[in-house]
Short mmCIF file of C-alpha atoms and ligand atoms in Angstrom, two decimals:
data_model
loop_
_atom_site.label_atom_id
_atom_site.label_comp_id
_atom_site.label_asym_id
_atom_site.label_seq_id
_atom_site.Cartn_x
_atom_site.Cartn_y
_atom_site.Cartn_z
CA MET Y 38 2.09 13.60 10.46
CA ARG Y 39 4.33 12.59 13.82
CA TRP Y 40 2.99 16.48 15.09
CA ALA Y 41 -0.28 15.72 13.98
CA LEU Y 42 -1.05 12.82 16.23
CA ASP Y 43 0.95 13.91 19.17
CA GLU Y 44 -1.46 16.93 19.19
CA VAL Y 45 -4.77 14.85 19.14
CA ARG Y 46 -3.62 12.42 21.98
CA ARG Y 47 -2.51 15.78 24.11
CA GLU Y 48 -6.93 16.18 23.89
CA GLY Y 49 -7.25 12.90 24.65
CA ALA Y 50 -8.36 11.21 21.20
CA THR Y 51 -8.00 7.80 20.40
CA VAL Y 52 -6.76 7.25 17.34
CA GLY Y 53 -7.69 4.21 14.32
CA LEU Y 54 -4.70 3.00 12.38
CA VAL Y 55 -5.98 1.01 8.88
CA PRO Y 56 -3.28 -0.20 6.97
CA THR Y 57 -3.43 -1.00 2.87
CA MET Y 58 -1.76 -0.95 0.18
CA GLY Y 59 -3.54 1.05 -1.87
CA TYR Y 60 -5.70 0.80 -4.96
CA LEU Y 61 -8.85 1.11 -2.14
CA HIS Y 62 -12.23 -1.13 -2.62
CA GLU Y 63 -15.45 -1.56 -0.45
CA GLY Y 64 -13.30 -3.85 1.84
CA HIS Y 65 -10.65 -1.38 2.69
CA LEU Y 66 -13.27 1.22 2.60
CA SER Y 67 -15.49 -0.91 5.60
CA LEU Y 68 -12.31 -0.96 7.74
CA MET Y 69 -11.81 2.58 7.14
CA ALA Y 70 -15.75 3.01 8.49
CA ALA Y 71 -14.78 0.52 11.21
CA ALA Y 72 -12.54 2.93 12.42
CA ARG Y 73 -14.08 6.09 12.46
CA ALA Y 74 -17.17 5.07 14.23
CA ASP Y 75 -14.99 3.54 16.85
CA THR Y 76 -12.35 6.20 17.27
CA ASP Y 77 -11.83 10.40 17.13
CA PHE Y 78 -8.88 10.48 14.67
CA VAL Y 79 -8.48 7.80 11.11
CA MET Y 80 -4.80 7.24 9.75
CA ALA Y 81 -4.91 5.15 6.92
CA THR Y 82 -1.64 4.51 5.16
CA ILE Y 83 -1.10 3.24 1.60
CA PHE Y 84 2.41 1.60 1.18
CA VAL Y 85 2.63 -1.01 -1.87
CA ASN Y 86 5.68 -3.32 0.51
CA PRO Y 87 8.26 -4.47 -1.16
CA LEU Y 88 8.97 -6.89 2.14
CA GLN Y 89 6.23 -8.74 1.90
CA PHE Y 90 6.79 -9.73 -2.20
CA ALA Y 91 9.27 -12.57 -3.40
CA PRO Y 92 11.07 -12.07 -6.04
CA GLY Y 93 8.63 -12.84 -9.66
CA GLU Y 94 5.48 -12.20 -7.93
CA ASP Y 95 3.78 -8.70 -8.59
CA LEU Y 96 5.46 -5.93 -6.83
CA ALA Y 97 5.95 -3.78 -9.91
CA SER Y 98 2.64 -4.18 -11.52
CA TYR Y 99 0.35 -4.37 -8.33
CA PRO Y 100 -2.42 -1.98 -9.05
CA ARG Y 101 -2.22 1.33 -8.22
CA ASP Y 102 -4.27 4.48 -7.74
CA PRO Y 103 -3.00 6.94 -5.93
CA ASP Y 104 -5.77 9.78 -6.86
CA GLY Y 105 -8.33 7.78 -6.44
CA ASP Y 106 -7.26 6.51 -3.02
CA ARG Y 107 -7.21 10.09 -1.90
CA ALA Y 108 -10.63 10.81 -3.02
CA LYS Y 109 -11.88 7.65 -1.42
CA ALA Y 110 -10.39 8.67 2.00
CA GLU Y 111 -11.67 12.07 1.91
CA ALA Y 112 -15.07 10.37 0.83
CA ALA Y 113 -14.48 8.03 3.69
CA ASP Y 114 -13.56 10.79 6.15
CA VAL Y 115 -10.00 9.65 7.29
CA ASP Y 116 -8.21 12.17 8.83
CA LEU Y 117 -4.85 11.43 7.95
CA LEU Y 118 -3.95 9.41 5.18
CA PHE Y 119 -0.08 8.67 5.42
CA SER Y 120 1.58 6.95 2.13
CA PRO Y 121 5.29 7.17 2.19
CA GLU Y 122 7.91 6.69 -0.38
CA HIS Y 123 9.96 3.54 -0.39
CA ASP Y 124 13.31 5.38 1.36
CA GLU Y 125 10.82 6.82 4.02
CA MET Y 126 10.14 3.45 5.04
CA TYR Y 127 13.35 1.65 4.57
CA SER Y 128 17.01 2.57 4.34
CA ASP Y 129 19.26 0.79 1.96
CA GLN Y 130 19.99 -2.24 4.29
CA VAL Y 131 17.46 -3.86 6.46
CA LEU Y 132 19.01 -5.43 9.23
CA THR Y 133 15.98 -5.42 11.33
CA THR Y 134 12.60 -7.99 10.71
CA VAL Y 135 9.55 -9.04 12.25
CA SER Y 136 8.79 -12.90 12.01
CA VAL Y 137 6.01 -14.57 13.81
CA GLY Y 138 6.64 -18.46 13.92
CA GLY Y 139 4.29 -21.45 13.90
CA ILE Y 140 1.42 -19.78 12.63
CA SER Y 141 2.91 -17.82 9.56
CA GLN Y 142 4.20 -21.06 8.04
CA SER Y 143 1.41 -23.10 6.96
CA MET Y 144 -1.67 -21.77 4.68
CA GLU Y 145 0.03 -18.77 3.16
CA GLY Y 146 3.14 -19.37 4.54
CA ALA Y 147 3.59 -22.65 3.06
CA THR Y 148 3.82 -20.78 -0.53
CA ARG Y 149 4.95 -17.86 0.47
CA PRO Y 150 7.38 -18.63 2.51
CA THR Y 151 8.75 -14.96 3.63
CA HIS Y 152 5.30 -13.24 3.25
CA PHE Y 153 4.47 -12.31 6.26
CA ALA Y 154 7.73 -11.49 7.73
CA GLY Y 155 7.40 -9.25 5.20
CA VAL Y 156 4.21 -8.07 6.52
CA ALA Y 157 5.21 -8.43 10.03
CA THR Y 158 7.95 -5.94 9.79
CA VAL Y 159 6.09 -3.22 7.96
CA VAL Y 160 2.90 -3.57 10.26
CA ALA Y 161 5.45 -3.13 13.22
CA LYS Y 162 6.62 -0.49 11.62
CA LEU Y 163 3.15 1.48 11.16
CA PHE Y 164 2.16 0.56 14.67
CA ALA Y 165 5.60 2.31 16.10
CA ILE Y 166 4.99 5.53 13.81
CA ALA Y 167 1.45 5.11 14.95
CA GLY Y 168 1.97 4.93 18.73
CA PRO Y 169 -0.65 3.09 20.57
CA CYS Y 170 -4.15 2.85 18.50
CA ARG Y 171 -7.21 0.21 17.17
CA ALA Y 172 -5.62 -1.17 14.18
CA TYR Y 173 -8.06 -2.43 11.69
CA PHE Y 174 -7.68 -5.37 9.49
CA GLY Y 175 -9.61 -7.94 7.57
CA GLU Y 176 -10.78 -11.87 7.99
CA LYS Y 177 -10.21 -11.13 4.18
CA ASP Y 178 -6.51 -12.31 5.30
CA PHE Y 179 -7.35 -14.54 7.89
CA GLN Y 180 -4.04 -15.50 8.57
CA GLN Y 181 -2.18 -12.12 8.25
CA LEU Y 182 -5.10 -10.97 11.04
CA ALA Y 183 -4.13 -13.87 13.29
CA VAL Y 184 -0.17 -13.55 12.46
CA ILE Y 185 -0.64 -9.65 13.65
CA ARG Y 186 -2.78 -10.94 17.21
CA LYS Y 187 -0.16 -12.93 17.34
CA MET Y 188 2.73 -10.48 16.89
CA VAL Y 189 0.93 -7.86 19.38
CA ALA Y 190 0.46 -10.29 22.01
CA ASP Y 191 4.16 -11.80 21.92
CA LEU Y 192 5.45 -8.19 21.72
CA SER Y 193 2.85 -5.79 24.01
CA PHE Y 194 2.41 -3.76 21.49
CA PRO Y 195 -0.11 -0.91 22.82
CA VAL Y 196 -2.57 -1.69 20.46
CA GLU Y 197 -5.85 -3.23 20.12
CA VAL Y 198 -6.21 -5.58 16.63
CA ILE Y 199 -9.74 -5.12 15.69
CA GLY Y 200 -11.21 -7.58 12.61
CA CYS Y 201 -13.42 -6.58 10.26
CA PRO Y 202 -15.68 -8.87 8.24
CA ILE Y 203 -15.13 -10.06 4.80
CA VAL Y 204 -16.87 -7.67 2.36
CA ARG Y 205 -17.86 -9.35 -0.65
CA GLU Y 206 -19.34 -8.50 -4.64
CA PRO Y 207 -23.15 -9.70 -5.15
CA ASP Y 208 -22.09 -13.29 -6.34
CA GLY Y 209 -19.77 -14.17 -3.13
CA LEU Y 210 -16.22 -12.95 -4.58
CA ALA Y 211 -14.40 -11.52 -1.53
CA LEU Y 212 -13.54 -7.71 -2.95
CA SER Y 213 -9.59 -7.59 -3.25
CA SER Y 214 -7.04 -5.56 -5.48
CA ARG Y 215 -6.18 -8.43 -7.09
CA ASN Y 216 -8.79 -9.28 -8.82
CA ALA Y 217 -8.21 -6.58 -11.38
CA TYR Y 218 -6.21 -9.13 -12.78
CA LEU Y 219 -8.95 -11.37 -13.70
CA THR Y 220 -10.00 -12.13 -16.97
CA PRO Y 221 -13.73 -11.89 -17.87
CA ASP Y 222 -14.18 -15.81 -17.68
CA GLN Y 223 -12.36 -16.45 -14.40
CA ARG Y 224 -13.77 -13.62 -12.96
CA GLU Y 225 -17.27 -15.52 -13.60
CA ALA Y 226 -15.21 -19.11 -12.29
CA ALA Y 227 -14.15 -17.67 -8.80
CA PRO Y 228 -17.28 -17.04 -6.84
CA VAL Y 229 -16.43 -20.61 -6.60
CA LEU Y 230 -14.57 -20.12 -3.55
CA GLU Y 231 -17.13 -18.56 -1.55
CA ARG Y 232 -19.62 -21.53 -3.01
CA ALA Y 233 -16.94 -24.81 -2.16
CA LEU Y 234 -16.73 -23.10 1.97
CA LYS Y 235 -20.22 -22.62 2.09
CA ALA Y 236 -21.08 -26.94 0.87
CA GLY Y 237 -17.87 -27.81 3.07
CA ALA Y 238 -19.86 -26.13 5.96
CA ALA Y 239 -23.05 -26.92 4.96
CA SER Y 240 -21.84 -30.82 4.93
CA VAL Y 241 -20.85 -30.31 8.45
CA ARG Y 242 -24.61 -29.14 9.37
CA ALA Y 243 -26.07 -32.08 7.42
CA GLY Y 244 -23.46 -34.02 10.21
CA GLU Y 245 -19.92 -34.63 8.65
CA ARG Y 246 -17.52 -34.61 11.04
CA ASP Y 247 -14.57 -35.17 9.93
CA PRO Y 248 -12.00 -32.52 8.93
CA SER Y 249 -10.56 -34.62 6.20
CA ALA Y 250 -13.72 -35.59 4.13
CA VAL Y 251 -14.89 -31.81 4.92
CA CYS Y 252 -11.54 -30.34 3.13
CA THR Y 253 -11.83 -33.13 -0.10
CA LEU Y 254 -15.80 -31.99 -0.65
CA ILE Y 255 -14.07 -28.54 -0.80
CA GLY Y 256 -10.85 -29.18 -2.77
CA GLU Y 257 -12.99 -31.24 -5.40
CA ILE Y 258 -15.71 -28.64 -5.79
CA ILE Y 259 -13.14 -26.17 -6.82
CA ALA Y 260 -10.65 -28.47 -8.88
CA ALA Y 261 -14.25 -28.85 -11.16
CA GLU Y 262 -13.83 -25.50 -12.24
CA PRO Y 263 -11.15 -25.41 -14.92
CA GLU Y 264 -9.98 -22.01 -14.35
CA ALA Y 265 -9.36 -22.50 -11.05
CA GLU Y 266 -5.87 -24.28 -9.90
CA LEU Y 267 -6.02 -25.57 -6.28
CA ASP Y 268 -3.65 -24.08 -3.81
CA TYR Y 269 -4.65 -25.61 -0.99
CA VAL Y 270 -7.79 -25.95 1.70
CA ALA Y 271 -7.75 -26.12 5.69
CA LEU Y 272 -9.57 -26.26 8.78
CA VAL Y 273 -8.52 -24.80 11.53
CA ASP Y 274 -8.94 -23.55 15.01
CA PRO Y 275 -9.71 -19.70 14.21
CA ALA Y 276 -6.81 -18.52 17.41
CA THR Y 277 -4.03 -20.46 16.74
CA LEU Y 278 -4.07 -21.92 13.03
CA GLU Y 279 -4.25 -25.39 13.73
CA PRO Y 280 -5.75 -28.05 11.96
CA PRO Y 281 -8.40 -30.43 14.86
CA ALA Y 282 -6.04 -33.55 16.23
CA GLY Y 283 -9.40 -35.99 15.35
CA ILE Y 284 -12.85 -35.88 14.77
CA LEU Y 285 -14.74 -32.34 14.82
CA GLU Y 286 -15.91 -31.54 18.66
CA PRO Y 287 -18.75 -28.78 19.04
CA GLY Y 288 -17.32 -24.79 18.70
CA THR Y 289 -15.99 -22.61 16.24
CA TYR Y 290 -13.67 -23.46 13.13
CA ARG Y 291 -12.45 -21.51 10.04
CA LEU Y 292 -12.50 -23.19 6.65
CA LEU Y 293 -10.01 -21.65 4.59
CA THR Y 294 -8.88 -21.23 0.83
CA ALA Y 295 -6.53 -20.50 -2.26
CA ALA Y 296 -6.77 -20.94 -5.48
CA ARG Y 297 -5.21 -19.40 -8.56
CA PHE Y 298 -7.07 -18.37 -11.29
CA GLY Y 299 -4.72 -17.25 -14.22
CA ILE Y 300 -2.52 -14.85 -12.29
CA PRO Y 301 -3.63 -13.95 -9.07
CA ARG Y 302 -4.10 -15.92 -6.38
CA LEU Y 303 -7.23 -15.51 -4.56
CA LEU Y 304 -7.86 -16.30 -0.50
CA ASP Y 305 -11.24 -16.85 0.78
CA ASN Y 306 -12.41 -18.30 4.20
CA ILE Y 307 -15.36 -18.37 6.29
CA ALA Y 308 -16.58 -19.49 9.82
CA LEU Y 309 -17.88 -23.04 10.52
CA GLU Y 310 -20.05 -23.73 13.61
CA VAL Y 311 -19.83 -26.61 14.81
CA PRO Y 312 -23.19 -26.87 17.09
CA GLY Y 313 -23.20 -29.54 20.11
P1 PAJ T 69 -4.19 -5.06 1.66
O1 PAJ T 69 -4.32 -6.33 0.81
O2 PAJ T 69 -4.14 -4.19 0.94
O3 PAJ T 69 -5.34 -4.81 2.73
C1 PAJ T 69 -5.74 -4.05 3.31
C2 PAJ T 69 -6.68 -4.34 4.22
O4 PAJ T 69 -8.17 -4.49 3.90
C3 PAJ T 69 -6.33 -6.09 4.84
O5 PAJ T 69 -6.63 -6.10 6.49
C4 PAJ T 69 -7.34 -6.54 4.68
O6 PAJ T 69 -7.17 -7.81 5.05
C5 PAJ T 69 -8.50 -5.78 4.07
N1 PAJ T 69 -9.27 -6.28 3.19
C6 PAJ T 69 -8.85 -6.88 1.76
N2 PAJ T 69 -10.06 -6.62 1.31
C7 PAJ T 69 -10.65 -7.37 2.46
C8 PAJ T 69 -12.37 -7.73 1.74
N3 PAJ T 69 -13.13 -8.31 0.90
N4 PAJ T 69 -12.85 -7.54 3.53
C9 PAJ T 69 -13.04 -6.62 4.26
N5 PAJ T 69 -11.41 -6.37 4.81
C10 PAJ T 69 -10.61 -6.60 3.32
O7 PAJ T 69 -3.20 -6.78 3.85
C11 PAJ T 69 -2.79 -6.15 3.41
O8 PAJ T 69 -3.13 -4.88 2.04
C12 PAJ T 69 -1.29 -5.61 3.01
O9 PAJ T 69 -0.71 -6.65 3.76
C13 PAJ T 69 -0.65 -4.88 5.02
C14 PAJ T 69 -1.53 -5.28 6.32
C15 PAJ T 69 -0.88 -3.46 4.43
C16 PAJ T 69 0.48 -5.09 5.23
O10 PAJ T 69 1.03 -4.09 3.77
#
């Protein structure tokens, strides 16, 4: 694989990297399409990374479909599909990890304290394997995207990080491999996340400027759905993920939420524009 990458680079080609954990859906494929449009050589990776799962999480049951994934990657015109075995990525004893402070600790990090160190470590390894490239990540995992951007800036990786918009089902549910766990009732309830976030944004358009009132409104809409167990609602600066100090000033913010629907925890987020 290294040989294939060295060869394309010798020819001056640009490399587009799309890291995934597989069970590919249209969200993943949109990243591959963006990479295909922007770069000469598209490398997608599939690796269900044990470091980012805590004990008791769904590592063993994480949905997998290697044959289907290979066919989808081929149809997406991916040049190289890298799907390493565990031992190819990690030795028996991993003594070096990457952790990104601050930005990793709120929201997902509060519920899953070891998660982002696992993500940052595997993504750092994939960047080292791929070399200089553009790397494509979905806004679906908005905090992950911010963590990776910060890691790239802090550690000077020769990587340009590109964030891509969330791909949704027609009823608004953000595509996720974990949607496969939903029962029919939970599946029907799950679009409440986007609906609630949009209601929060609409309240701001109607004049609300108190961030906690916006979050409370969103939380109440989600809590009213019996299938949903709310985890958090946050209104933050999109780069630092810090909440605003006081009332909302004109500018762009991000609204994020997570809730459990039976087994899976689902995430969603939208941009929030505060008009001048
Ligand atoms: P995974 O959940 O497989 O997601 C791979 C990439 O697809 C991520 O960048 C994610 O944000 C993006 N993605 C998922 N659903 C999407 C949607 N509905 N619309 C747009 N993009 C979407 O995220 C991971 O894997 C892992 O943490 C990884 C970065 C590969 C490290 O192990």
